């Protein structure tokens, strides 16, 4: 987000910042080469319908986003209830919330890296 908006895109290049940040992975080449946007089509709605309870639990009162004051569970629950009834809902805000919540939870379980500088010797392979 530190990159100014006018530097985030380029004509004819779909994801220039992502490609520059991860030239050798973990983003698959077919994603970086894609020239279309994903849509909220039937498959997306079917997934939302089938997993509304799990998403509601993920983004409920115990969510990291809620604890940081970045998400209010009530409106999310109402939207998921509508989705569970087969109603169309604004998924554009839901997808980033789920991705961010999953990322925040992974921070809790990821092992801590440890680096130590050793200046008095050099190792060779």
PDB file of C-alpha atoms in Angstrom:
ATOM      1  CA  UNK A   1       0.000   0.000   0.000  1.00  0.00           C
ATOM      2  CA  UNK A   2       3.028   2.277   0.250  1.00  0.00           C
ATOM      3  CA  UNK A   3       3.247   2.437  -3.550  1.00  0.00           C
ATOM      4  CA  UNK A   4       1.387   5.487  -4.906  1.00  0.00           C
ATOM      5  CA  UNK A   5      -1.727   4.573  -6.921  1.00  0.00           C
ATOM      6  CA  UNK A   6      -0.310   5.962 -10.162  1.00  0.00           C
ATOM      7  CA  UNK A   7       2.602   3.510  -9.870  1.00  0.00           C
ATOM      8  CA  UNK A   8       0.519   0.404  -9.111  1.00  0.00           C
ATOM      9  CA  UNK A   9      -0.605  -0.327 -12.635  1.00  0.00           C
ATOM     10  CA  UNK A  10       0.630  -0.203 -16.178  1.00  0.00           C
ATOM     11  CA  UNK A  11      -1.284  -0.429 -19.444  1.00  0.00           C
ATOM     12  CA  UNK A  12      -1.173  -3.970 -20.784  1.00  0.00           C
ATOM     13  CA  UNK A  13       0.247  -5.464 -17.572  1.00  0.00           C
ATOM     14  CA  UNK A  14      -2.248  -7.114 -15.258  1.00  0.00           C
ATOM     15  CA  UNK A  15      -0.294  -7.437 -11.984  1.00  0.00           C
ATOM     16  CA  UNK A  16       2.978  -5.504 -12.274  1.00  0.00           C
ATOM     17  CA  UNK A  17       3.636  -5.125  -8.529  1.00  0.00           C
ATOM     18  CA  UNK A  18       2.935  -8.772  -7.780  1.00  0.00           C
ATOM     19  CA  UNK A  19       5.143  -9.902 -10.656  1.00  0.00           C
ATOM     20  CA  UNK A  20       7.956  -7.604  -9.525  1.00  0.00           C
ATOM     21  CA  UNK A  21       7.670  -8.728  -5.901  1.00  0.00           C
ATOM     22  CA  UNK A  22       7.621 -12.461  -6.684  1.00  0.00           C
ATOM     23  CA  UNK A  23       9.460 -13.097  -9.965  1.00  0.00           C
ATOM     24  CA  UNK A  24      10.300 -16.691  -8.946  1.00  0.00           C
ATOM     25  CA  UNK A  25       7.171 -17.661  -7.000  1.00  0.00           C
ATOM     26  CA  UNK A  26       5.117 -18.477  -5.029  1.00  0.00           C
ATOM     27  CA  UNK A  27       2.545 -16.964  -7.413  1.00  0.00           C
ATOM     28  CA  UNK A  28       1.979 -19.386 -10.315  1.00  0.00           C
ATOM     29  CA  UNK A  29       2.948 -18.033 -13.758  1.00  0.00           C
ATOM     30  CA  UNK A  30      -0.581 -18.545 -15.094  1.00  0.00           C
ATOM     31  CA  UNK A  31      -1.859 -16.095 -12.464  1.00  0.00           C
ATOM     32  CA  UNK A  32       0.747 -13.476 -13.336  1.00  0.00           C
ATOM     33  CA  UNK A  33       0.043 -13.939 -17.051  1.00  0.00           C
ATOM     34  CA  UNK A  34      -3.720 -13.647 -16.740  1.00  0.00           C
ATOM     35  CA  UNK A  35      -5.221 -10.659 -18.568  1.00  0.00           C
ATOM     36  CA  UNK A  36      -8.754 -10.799 -17.195  1.00  0.00           C
ATOM     37  CA  UNK A  37     -10.346 -10.156 -13.829  1.00  0.00           C
ATOM     38  CA  UNK A  38     -12.023 -12.914 -11.892  1.00  0.00           C
ATOM     39  CA  UNK A  39     -15.772 -12.647 -11.605  1.00  0.00           C
ATOM     40  CA  UNK A  40     -18.260 -13.385  -8.888  1.00  0.00           C
ATOM     41  CA  UNK A  41     -20.032 -16.056 -10.911  1.00  0.00           C
ATOM     42  CA  UNK A  42     -22.089 -19.113 -10.042  1.00  0.00           C
ATOM     43  CA  UNK A  43     -19.092 -21.084  -8.833  1.00  0.00           C
ATOM     44  CA  UNK A  44     -18.188 -18.280  -6.443  1.00  0.00           C
ATOM     45  CA  UNK A  45     -21.746 -18.098  -5.117  1.00  0.00           C
ATOM     46  CA  UNK A  46     -21.934 -21.879  -4.751  1.00  0.00           C
ATOM     47  CA  UNK A  47     -18.739 -21.843  -2.681  1.00  0.00           C
ATOM     48  CA  UNK A  48     -20.039 -19.031  -0.548  1.00  0.00           C
ATOM     49  CA  UNK A  49     -23.367 -20.799  -0.076  1.00  0.00           C
ATOM     50  CA  UNK A  50     -21.657 -24.079   0.835  1.00  0.00           C
ATOM     51  CA  UNK A  51     -19.226 -22.524   3.292  1.00  0.00           C
ATOM     52  CA  UNK A  52     -21.231 -19.660   4.785  1.00  0.00           C
ATOM     53  CA  UNK A  53     -21.127 -21.178   8.291  1.00  0.00           C
ATOM     54  CA  UNK A  54     -17.343 -21.603   8.205  1.00  0.00           C
ATOM     55  CA  UNK A  55     -16.848 -18.069   6.923  1.00  0.00           C
ATOM     56  CA  UNK A  56     -19.225 -16.716   9.573  1.00  0.00           C
ATOM     57  CA  UNK A  57     -17.152 -18.425  12.254  1.00  0.00           C
ATOM     58  CA  UNK A  58     -13.898 -17.194  10.701  1.00  0.00           C
ATOM     59  CA  UNK A  59     -15.122 -13.575  10.577  1.00  0.00           C
ATOM     60  CA  UNK A  60     -17.167 -13.700  13.776  1.00  0.00           C
ATOM     61  CA  UNK A  61     -16.525 -12.051  17.149  1.00  0.00           C
ATOM     62  CA  UNK A  62     -13.321 -14.068  17.697  1.00  0.00           C
ATOM     63  CA  UNK A  63     -11.734 -12.896  14.423  1.00  0.00           C
ATOM     64  CA  UNK A  64      -8.416 -11.059  14.444  1.00  0.00           C
ATOM     65  CA  UNK A  65      -9.930  -8.330  12.267  1.00  0.00           C
ATOM     66  CA  UNK A  66     -12.727  -7.789  14.790  1.00  0.00           C
ATOM     67  CA  UNK A  67     -10.248  -7.652  17.681  1.00  0.00           C
ATOM     68  CA  UNK A  68      -8.339  -4.939  15.793  1.00  0.00           C
ATOM     69  CA  UNK A  69     -11.532  -2.968  15.193  1.00  0.00           C
ATOM     70  CA  UNK A  70     -11.286  -3.474  11.424  1.00  0.00           C
ATOM     71  CA  UNK A  71     -14.398  -5.612  11.019  1.00  0.00           C
ATOM     72  CA  UNK A  72     -17.839  -5.572  12.621  1.00  0.00           C
ATOM     73  CA  UNK A  73     -19.147  -9.164  12.721  1.00  0.00           C
ATOM     74  CA  UNK A  74     -22.875  -8.267  12.633  1.00  0.00           C
ATOM     75  CA  UNK A  75     -23.018  -6.995   9.037  1.00  0.00           C
ATOM     76  CA  UNK A  76     -20.834  -9.897   7.882  1.00  0.00           C
ATOM     77  CA  UNK A  77     -23.196 -12.390   9.543  1.00  0.00           C
ATOM     78  CA  UNK A  78     -26.199 -10.694   7.911  1.00  0.00           C
ATOM     79  CA  UNK A  79     -24.546 -10.865   4.482  1.00  0.00           C
ATOM     80  CA  UNK A  80     -23.670 -14.542   4.943  1.00  0.00           C
ATOM     81  CA  UNK A  81     -27.211 -15.288   6.087  1.00  0.00           C
ATOM     82  CA  UNK A  82     -28.495 -13.785   2.833  1.00  0.00           C
ATOM     83  CA  UNK A  83     -25.943 -15.802   0.860  1.00  0.00           C
ATOM     84  CA  UNK A  84     -27.068 -18.941   2.695  1.00  0.00           C
ATOM     85  CA  UNK A  85     -30.597 -18.195   1.494  1.00  0.00           C
ATOM     86  CA  UNK A  86     -29.354 -17.978  -2.077  1.00  0.00           C
ATOM     87  CA  UNK A  87     -29.482 -14.176  -2.279  1.00  0.00           C
ATOM     88  CA  UNK A  88     -26.841 -12.232  -4.172  1.00  0.00           C
ATOM     89  CA  UNK A  89     -24.454 -10.363  -1.882  1.00  0.00           C
ATOM     90  CA  UNK A  90     -21.559  -7.900  -2.423  1.00  0.00           C
ATOM     91  CA  UNK A  91     -18.666 -10.347  -2.387  1.00  0.00           C
ATOM     92  CA  UNK A  92     -16.047  -7.771  -3.335  1.00  0.00           C
ATOM     93  CA  UNK A  93     -15.561  -6.808   0.300  1.00  0.00           C
ATOM     94  CA  UNK A  94     -15.857 -10.334   1.658  1.00  0.00           C
ATOM     95  CA  UNK A  95     -12.979 -11.905  -0.244  1.00  0.00           C
ATOM     96  CA  UNK A  96     -10.281  -9.501   1.057  1.00  0.00           C
ATOM     97  CA  UNK A  97     -11.636  -9.860   4.600  1.00  0.00           C
ATOM     98  CA  UNK A  98     -11.371 -13.670   4.448  1.00  0.00           C
ATOM     99  CA  UNK A  99      -7.867 -13.500   2.951  1.00  0.00           C
ATOM    100  CA  UNK A 100      -6.689 -11.003   5.564  1.00  0.00           C
ATOM    101  CA  UNK A 101      -8.197 -12.984   8.438  1.00  0.00           C
ATOM    102  CA  UNK A 102      -6.509 -16.187   7.272  1.00  0.00           C
ATOM    103  CA  UNK A 103      -3.203 -14.330   6.922  1.00  0.00           C
ATOM    104  CA  UNK A 104      -3.489 -12.846  10.420  1.00  0.00           C
ATOM    105  CA  UNK A 105      -4.226 -16.264  11.901  1.00  0.00           C
ATOM    106  CA  UNK A 106      -1.205 -17.758  10.159  1.00  0.00           C
ATOM    107  CA  UNK A 107       0.985 -15.192  11.873  1.00  0.00           C
ATOM    108  CA  UNK A 108      -0.002 -16.806  15.179  1.00  0.00           C
ATOM    109  CA  UNK A 109       1.230 -20.271  14.192  1.00  0.00           C
ATOM    110  CA  UNK A 110       4.185 -19.590  11.941  1.00  0.00           C
ATOM    111  CA  UNK A 111       7.564 -20.493  13.455  1.00  0.00           C
ATOM    112  CA  UNK A 112       9.818 -17.601  14.309  1.00  0.00           C
ATOM    113  CA  UNK A 113      12.904 -17.350  12.106  1.00  0.00           C
ATOM    114  CA  UNK A 114      16.249 -17.008  13.757  1.00  0.00           C
ATOM    115  CA  UNK A 115      19.281 -15.410  12.191  1.00  0.00           C
ATOM    116  CA  UNK A 116      22.669 -15.086  13.698  1.00  0.00           C
ATOM    117  CA  UNK A 117      25.612 -13.273  12.169  1.00  0.00           C
ATOM    118  CA  UNK A 118      28.923 -15.054  12.351  1.00  0.00           C
ATOM    119  CA  UNK A 119      31.693 -12.650  11.427  1.00  0.00           C
ATOM    120  CA  UNK A 120      34.762 -14.655  12.466  1.00  0.00           C
ATOM    121  CA  UNK A 121      34.355 -17.623  10.088  1.00  0.00           C
ATOM    122  CA  UNK A 122      33.231 -18.385   6.575  1.00  0.00           C
ATOM    123  CA  UNK A 123      31.419 -21.562   5.608  1.00  0.00           C
ATOM    124  CA  UNK A 124      31.762 -23.076   2.143  1.00  0.00           C
ATOM    125  CA  UNK A 125      29.642 -25.631   0.386  1.00  0.00           C
TER     126      UNK A 125
END
